[in-house]
Amino acid sequence: MAITYPEGLPSPLRADYQLQLTSPLQRTTMDSGRSRQRRRFSNVPNVASFAWLFTSPEAMLFEGWFRDDLLDGAEWFECPLRTPLGMEIYNVRFVDVYSGPLLAGCSSWRYTARLEMRERTTLDPDWSSILPEFVLGAEIFDLAINKEWSDF
């Protein structure tokens, strides 16, 4: 059974929410000053920076879940996260232990951490190379299907 992000805990804050792709390139600088590069890996992880704001009970739950279920962050878990693809469930793990708790306001606790995402957050190759007009016009299709053609 997969470990999941605890139900009832809030999603990460929008502030400090950043995805960073691990470079798939191998780059070599030559004696002439020019460089050669090639793709070394085809699937590399994203490392994402996140921050959470918890109440005291939520903070207690988060710390217990991190310690007991994730074995102090060593285990992978499923977590709903927002990426350019939308809100999806991703398989992630902590890169290192979280920072915090930091008292924020009167009674909230702020935690920050970096998570490694097992899969790269990109479209299927067919959509981005063969059907780019459908990707770029997705909002129009959504409106047309849900508003104009809702009777069908």
XYZ file of N, CA and C in Angstrom:
456
model
N 0.840 -1.184 0.000
C 0.000 0.000 0.000
C 0.885 1.247 0.000
N 0.572 2.182 -0.848
C 1.366 3.404 -0.967
C 1.094 4.342 0.203
N 2.128 5.043 0.599
C 1.996 6.066 1.634
C 1.425 7.317 0.966
N 0.467 7.962 1.590
C -0.144 9.162 1.021
C 0.011 10.338 1.974
N -0.029 11.523 1.399
C -0.020 12.756 2.181
C -1.266 12.758 3.055
N -1.141 13.080 4.337
C -2.291 12.982 5.247
C -3.489 13.825 4.803
N -4.627 13.172 4.733
C -5.867 13.868 4.397
C -6.183 14.853 5.509
N -6.566 16.049 5.141
C -6.881 17.073 6.131
C -5.773 18.094 6.302
N -4.548 17.753 5.891
C -3.474 18.752 5.952
C -3.581 19.658 4.733
N -3.265 20.951 4.896
C -3.384 21.875 3.761
C -2.317 21.622 2.691
N -2.627 22.075 1.493
C -1.663 22.026 0.391
C -0.547 23.027 0.659
N 0.589 22.881 -0.051
C 1.660 23.867 0.120
C 1.200 25.277 -0.254
N 1.835 26.258 0.354
C 1.538 27.660 0.067
C 2.002 28.022 -1.337
N 1.392 29.040 -1.909
C 1.832 29.520 -3.224
C 3.177 30.222 -3.138
N 3.419 30.930 -2.034
C 4.719 31.581 -1.841
C 5.787 30.493 -1.725
N 6.916 30.705 -2.347
C 8.045 29.772 -2.331
C 7.773 28.473 -3.091
N 6.699 28.378 -3.848
C 6.352 27.173 -4.603
C 7.134 27.214 -5.905
N 8.158 26.376 -6.017
C 9.026 26.431 -7.194
C 9.460 25.039 -7.600
N 9.393 24.757 -8.899
C 9.866 23.500 -9.454
C 11.195 23.748 -10.166
N 12.176 22.884 -9.948
C 13.478 23.020 -10.595
C 13.839 21.685 -11.231
N 13.959 21.678 -12.545
C 14.314 20.470 -13.281
C 15.795 20.159 -13.098
N 16.119 18.906 -12.841
C 17.513 18.460 -12.805
C 18.003 18.402 -14.247
N 19.178 18.908 -14.510
C 19.683 18.984 -15.880
C 19.927 17.596 -16.466
N 19.385 17.329 -17.655
C 19.634 16.052 -18.316
C 20.856 16.100 -19.246
N 21.559 17.236 -19.266
C 22.638 17.448 -20.229
C 24.010 17.077 -19.688
N 24.868 16.656 -20.607
C 26.292 16.479 -20.339
C 26.997 17.530 -21.183
N 27.750 18.419 -20.547
C 28.400 19.525 -21.256
C 29.901 19.425 -21.068
N 30.642 19.566 -22.172
C 32.100 19.497 -22.144
C 32.660 20.755 -22.796
N 33.502 21.470 -22.072
C 34.176 22.644 -22.629
C 35.456 22.176 -23.305
N 35.640 22.593 -24.549
C 36.801 22.161 -25.327
C 37.901 23.219 -25.228
N 39.114 22.867 -25.637
C 40.257 23.774 -25.576
C 40.043 25.045 -26.390
N 39.259 24.961 -27.457
C 39.022 26.115 -28.315
C 38.113 27.153 -27.653
N 37.502 26.802 -26.531
C 36.571 27.701 -25.861
C 35.121 27.362 -26.160
N 34.908 26.609 -27.219
C 33.552 26.169 -27.542
C 33.174 24.999 -26.634
N 31.894 24.720 -26.613
C 31.416 23.609 -25.793
C 30.580 22.659 -26.630
N 30.586 21.406 -26.224
C 29.724 20.405 -26.836
C 28.790 19.928 -25.740
N 27.585 19.672 -26.124
C 26.659 19.124 -25.140
C 25.743 18.117 -25.803
N 25.257 17.186 -24.974
C 24.329 16.160 -25.439
C 23.386 15.811 -24.295
N 22.299 15.215 -24.660
C 21.380 14.754 -23.621
C 21.924 13.447 -23.053
N 22.166 13.435 -21.756
C 22.714 12.262 -21.086
C 21.607 11.361 -20.545
N 20.531 11.974 -20.062
C 19.404 11.222 -19.507
C 18.111 11.718 -20.142
N 17.154 10.818 -20.356
C 15.874 11.225 -20.938
C 14.799 11.465 -19.879
N 14.984 10.953 -18.675
C 13.996 11.170 -17.620
C 14.726 11.563 -16.339
N 14.591 12.808 -15.963
C 15.235 13.313 -14.751
C 14.165 13.885 -13.826
N 14.429 13.879 -12.521
C 13.409 14.369 -11.594
C 13.375 15.891 -11.490
N 12.236 16.401 -11.058
C 12.122 17.787 -10.620
C 12.405 17.818 -9.129
N 13.029 18.870 -8.667
C 13.156 19.103 -7.235
C 12.354 20.358 -6.954
N 11.418 20.248 -6.042
C 10.479 21.332 -5.792
C 10.653 21.881 -4.379
N 10.574 23.205 -4.254
C 10.624 23.863 -2.950
C 9.202 24.209 -2.529
N 8.847 23.819 -1.310
C 7.503 24.037 -0.811
C 7.524 24.619 0.586
N 6.442 25.284 0.945
C 6.247 25.800 2.306
C 4.812 25.497 2.698
N 4.619 25.160 3.975
C 3.288 24.886 4.512
C 3.052 25.763 5.724
N 1.818 26.103 5.951
C 1.413 26.833 7.147
C 0.386 25.957 7.863
N 0.738 25.503 9.072
C -0.100 24.582 9.820
C -0.582 25.196 11.122
N -1.746 24.755 11.570
C -2.177 25.030 12.943
C -1.380 24.081 13.848
N -1.472 24.248 15.142
C -0.736 23.360 16.058
C -1.125 21.889 15.890
N -2.423 21.538 15.823
C -2.767 20.121 15.601
C -2.256 19.589 14.261
N -2.336 20.420 13.201
C -1.829 19.992 11.901
C -0.322 19.781 11.951
N 0.393 20.666 12.647
C 1.848 20.532 12.783
C 2.209 19.248 13.522
N 1.453 18.923 14.566
C 1.708 17.681 15.303
C 1.499 16.463 14.397
N 0.426 16.485 13.597
C 0.151 15.388 12.671
C 1.253 15.274 11.626
N 1.669 16.412 11.040
C 2.710 16.425 10.018
C 4.017 15.840 10.560
N 4.439 16.290 11.726
C 5.704 15.806 12.289
C 5.644 14.320 12.630
N 4.527 13.846 13.162
C 4.381 12.424 13.453
C 4.378 11.580 12.192
N 3.658 12.041 11.161
C 3.612 11.342 9.869
C 5.001 11.283 9.249
N 5.747 12.393 9.296
C 7.099 12.442 8.745
C 8.004 11.436 9.467
N 7.938 11.426 10.779
C 8.806 10.551 11.575
C 8.427 9.079 11.425
N 7.142 8.763 11.570
C 6.719 7.368 11.643
C 6.414 6.729 10.292
N 5.607 7.396 9.470
C 5.214 6.803 8.189
C 6.312 6.912 7.137
N 6.983 8.065 7.108
C 8.026 8.281 6.098
C 9.423 7.906 6.588
N 9.522 7.393 7.795
C 10.820 7.016 8.374
C 11.790 8.185 8.301
N 11.356 9.329 8.855
C 12.114 10.581 8.851
C 12.446 11.077 7.449
N 11.524 10.848 6.523
C 11.651 11.401 5.181
C 12.290 10.486 4.163
N 12.634 9.250 4.520
C 13.319 8.341 3.601
C 12.388 7.702 2.576
N 11.101 7.622 2.872
C 10.154 6.912 2.005
C 9.491 7.830 0.980
N 9.131 7.237 -0.166
C 8.344 7.924 -1.182
C 6.889 7.973 -0.721
N 6.155 8.994 -1.152
C 4.730 9.086 -0.836
C 3.999 9.782 -1.968
N 2.693 9.588 -2.017
C 1.853 10.223 -3.028
C 1.280 11.506 -2.461
N 1.366 12.576 -3.262
C 0.943 13.887 -2.775
C 0.304 14.677 -3.913
N -0.849 15.305 -3.678
C -1.435 16.166 -4.713
C -0.659 17.480 -4.793
N -0.171 17.801 -5.983
C 0.607 19.021 -6.196
C 0.164 19.694 -7.486
N 0.276 21.013 -7.511
C -0.057 21.780 -8.705
C 1.206 21.993 -9.542
N 1.113 21.673 -10.822
C 2.178 21.911 -11.792
C 1.527 22.557 -13.011
N 2.279 22.884 -14.052
C 1.629 23.415 -15.253
C 0.612 22.458 -15.871
N 0.686 21.180 -15.524
C -0.292 20.209 -16.018
C -1.594 20.237 -15.222
N -1.617 20.984 -14.119
C -2.791 21.050 -13.261
C -2.521 20.354 -11.937
N -3.574 20.145 -11.170
C -3.471 19.477 -9.873
C -3.484 17.974 -10.113
N -2.393 17.303 -9.770
C -2.260 15.870 -9.983
C -1.596 15.232 -8.776
N -1.706 13.923 -8.680
C -1.039 13.165 -7.624
C 0.349 12.787 -8.140
N 1.380 13.148 -7.375
C 2.761 12.837 -7.755
C 3.424 11.983 -6.686
N 4.352 11.153 -7.125
C 5.144 10.332 -6.222
C 6.385 11.148 -5.858
N 6.535 11.488 -4.588
C 7.607 12.387 -4.147
C 8.261 11.846 -2.877
N 9.420 12.408 -2.550
C 10.061 12.149 -1.262
C 10.837 13.385 -0.857
N 11.093 13.523 0.422
C 11.850 14.662 0.929
C 13.314 14.505 0.537
N 13.933 15.594 0.076
C 15.356 15.588 -0.251
C 16.174 15.518 1.037
N 15.715 16.198 2.043
C 16.341 16.208 3.363
C 15.252 16.535 4.375
N 15.606 16.636 5.612
C 14.629 16.954 6.639
C 14.061 18.363 6.399
N 12.828 18.576 6.797
C 12.173 19.880 6.622
C 12.797 20.920 7.548
N 12.562 22.197 7.244
C 12.947 23.297 8.135
C 11.698 23.759 8.860
N 11.834 24.005 10.121
C 10.704 24.451 10.916
C 10.532 23.542 12.104
N 9.564 23.834 12.903
C 8.520 24.835 12.751
C 8.998 26.241 13.113
N 8.504 27.206 12.362
C 8.760 28.617 12.598
C 7.419 29.256 12.947
N 7.354 29.902 14.092
C 6.104 30.526 14.518
C 5.752 31.652 13.548
N 4.558 31.590 12.989
C 4.084 32.587 12.032
C 2.778 33.158 12.564
N 2.775 34.439 12.848
C 1.585 35.045 13.438
C 1.453 34.622 14.891
N 0.235 34.527 15.352
C -0.003 34.183 16.766
C 0.065 32.691 17.035
N -0.450 31.880 16.108
C -0.572 30.463 16.440
C -0.372 29.517 15.261
N 0.222 29.983 14.172
C 0.469 29.119 13.018
C 1.947 28.751 12.968
N 2.227 27.629 12.322
C 3.593 27.133 12.216
C 3.955 26.946 10.761
N 5.092 27.492 10.365
C 5.563 27.438 8.973
C 6.671 26.392 8.848
N 6.527 25.534 7.857
C 7.520 24.513 7.529
C 7.936 24.695 6.077
N 9.187 24.448 5.764
C 9.656 24.469 4.384
C 10.446 23.195 4.126
N 10.429 22.757 2.876
C 11.157 21.546 2.506
C 11.343 21.497 1.002
N 12.284 20.679 0.593
C 12.485 20.392 -0.828
C 12.066 18.950 -1.065
N 11.248 18.744 -2.099
C 10.767 17.413 -2.451
C 11.286 17.021 -3.825
N 11.684 15.782 -3.949
C 12.090 15.222 -5.237
C 10.884 14.544 -5.852
N 10.553 14.927 -7.074
C 9.424 14.333 -7.780
C 9.964 13.243 -8.690
N 9.454 12.038 -8.548
C 9.996 10.888 -9.280
C 9.874 11.069 -10.788
N 8.771 11.600 -11.246
C 8.539 11.783 -12.684
C 8.655 13.243 -13.078
N 9.120 13.469 -14.270
C 9.196 14.819 -14.833
C 7.784 15.273 -15.172
N 7.472 16.518 -14.874
C 6.118 17.034 -15.086
C 5.979 17.654 -16.471
N 5.825 16.789 -17.484
C 5.675 17.255 -18.863
C 4.523 16.521 -19.541
N 4.080 17.094 -20.629
C 3.025 16.480 -21.431
C 3.530 15.215 -22.101
N 2.587 14.382 -22.484
C 2.895 13.235 -23.330
C 3.466 13.771 -24.647
N 4.503 13.134 -25.215
C 5.124 13.652 -26.445
C 4.143 13.853 -27.599
N 3.096 13.040 -27.689
C 2.133 13.200 -28.783
C 1.427 14.557 -28.724
N 1.086 15.015 -27.529
C 0.387 16.285 -27.396
C 1.285 17.462 -27.733
N 2.535 17.450 -27.279
C 3.395 18.616 -27.478
C 3.993 18.680 -28.880
N 4.170 17.552 -29.553
C 4.793 17.610 -30.877
C 3.801 17.445 -32.023
N 2.794 16.621 -31.858
C 1.859 16.354 -32.948
C 0.630 17.257 -32.892
N 0.140 17.558 -31.670
C -1.103 18.314 -31.518
C -0.935 19.577 -30.664
N 0.037 20.429 -30.968
C 0.243 21.605 -30.107
C -0.926 22.576 -30.106
N -1.694 22.638 -31.202
C -2.821 23.570 -31.254
C -3.905 23.191 -30.253
N -4.053 21.907 -29.941
C -5.027 21.479 -28.929
C -4.570 21.872 -27.528
N -3.266 21.837 -27.298
C -2.729 22.241 -25.992
C -2.917 23.740 -25.797
N -2.545 24.519 -26.803
C -2.640 25.980 -26.699
C -4.087 26.468 -26.652
N -4.996 25.719 -27.230
C -6.394 26.118 -27.240
C -7.249 25.361 -26.246
N -6.638 24.770 -25.232
C -7.379 23.933 -24.279
C -8.503 24.685 -23.580
N -8.312 25.946 -23.254
C -9.358 26.712 -22.571
C -10.580 26.900 -23.461
N -10.346 27.110 -24.752
C -11.459 27.281 -25.686
C -12.252 25.981 -25.800
N -11.535 24.853 -25.914
C -12.222 23.562 -25.992
C -13.009 23.291 -24.719
N -12.443 23.628 -23.579
C -13.115 23.416 -22.296
C -14.411 24.216 -22.238
N -14.350 25.480 -22.633
C -15.560 26.314 -22.635
C -16.594 25.788 -23.624
N -16.129 25.410 -24.806
C -17.054 24.926 -25.828
C -17.755 23.647 -25.391
N -17.008 22.736 -24.839
C -17.590 21.451 -24.444
C -18.516 21.598 -23.241
N -18.110 22.379 -22.266
C -18.884 22.471 -21.027
C -20.000 23.499 -21.053
N -19.916 24.517 -21.898
C -20.968 25.543 -21.955
C -21.863 25.364 -23.178
N -21.231 25.378 -24.346
C -22.004 25.392 -25.585
C -22.598 24.034 -25.922
N -21.850 22.966 -25.634
C -22.313 21.621 -26.027
C -22.784 20.815 -24.835
N -23.165 21.446 -23.760
C -23.543 20.718 -22.550
C -24.839 19.925 -22.717
N -25.659 20.281 -23.695
C -26.927 19.586 -23.900
C -26.772 18.255 -24.614
N -25.655 18.026 -25.243
C -25.479 16.794 -26.023
C -25.086 15.643 -25.174
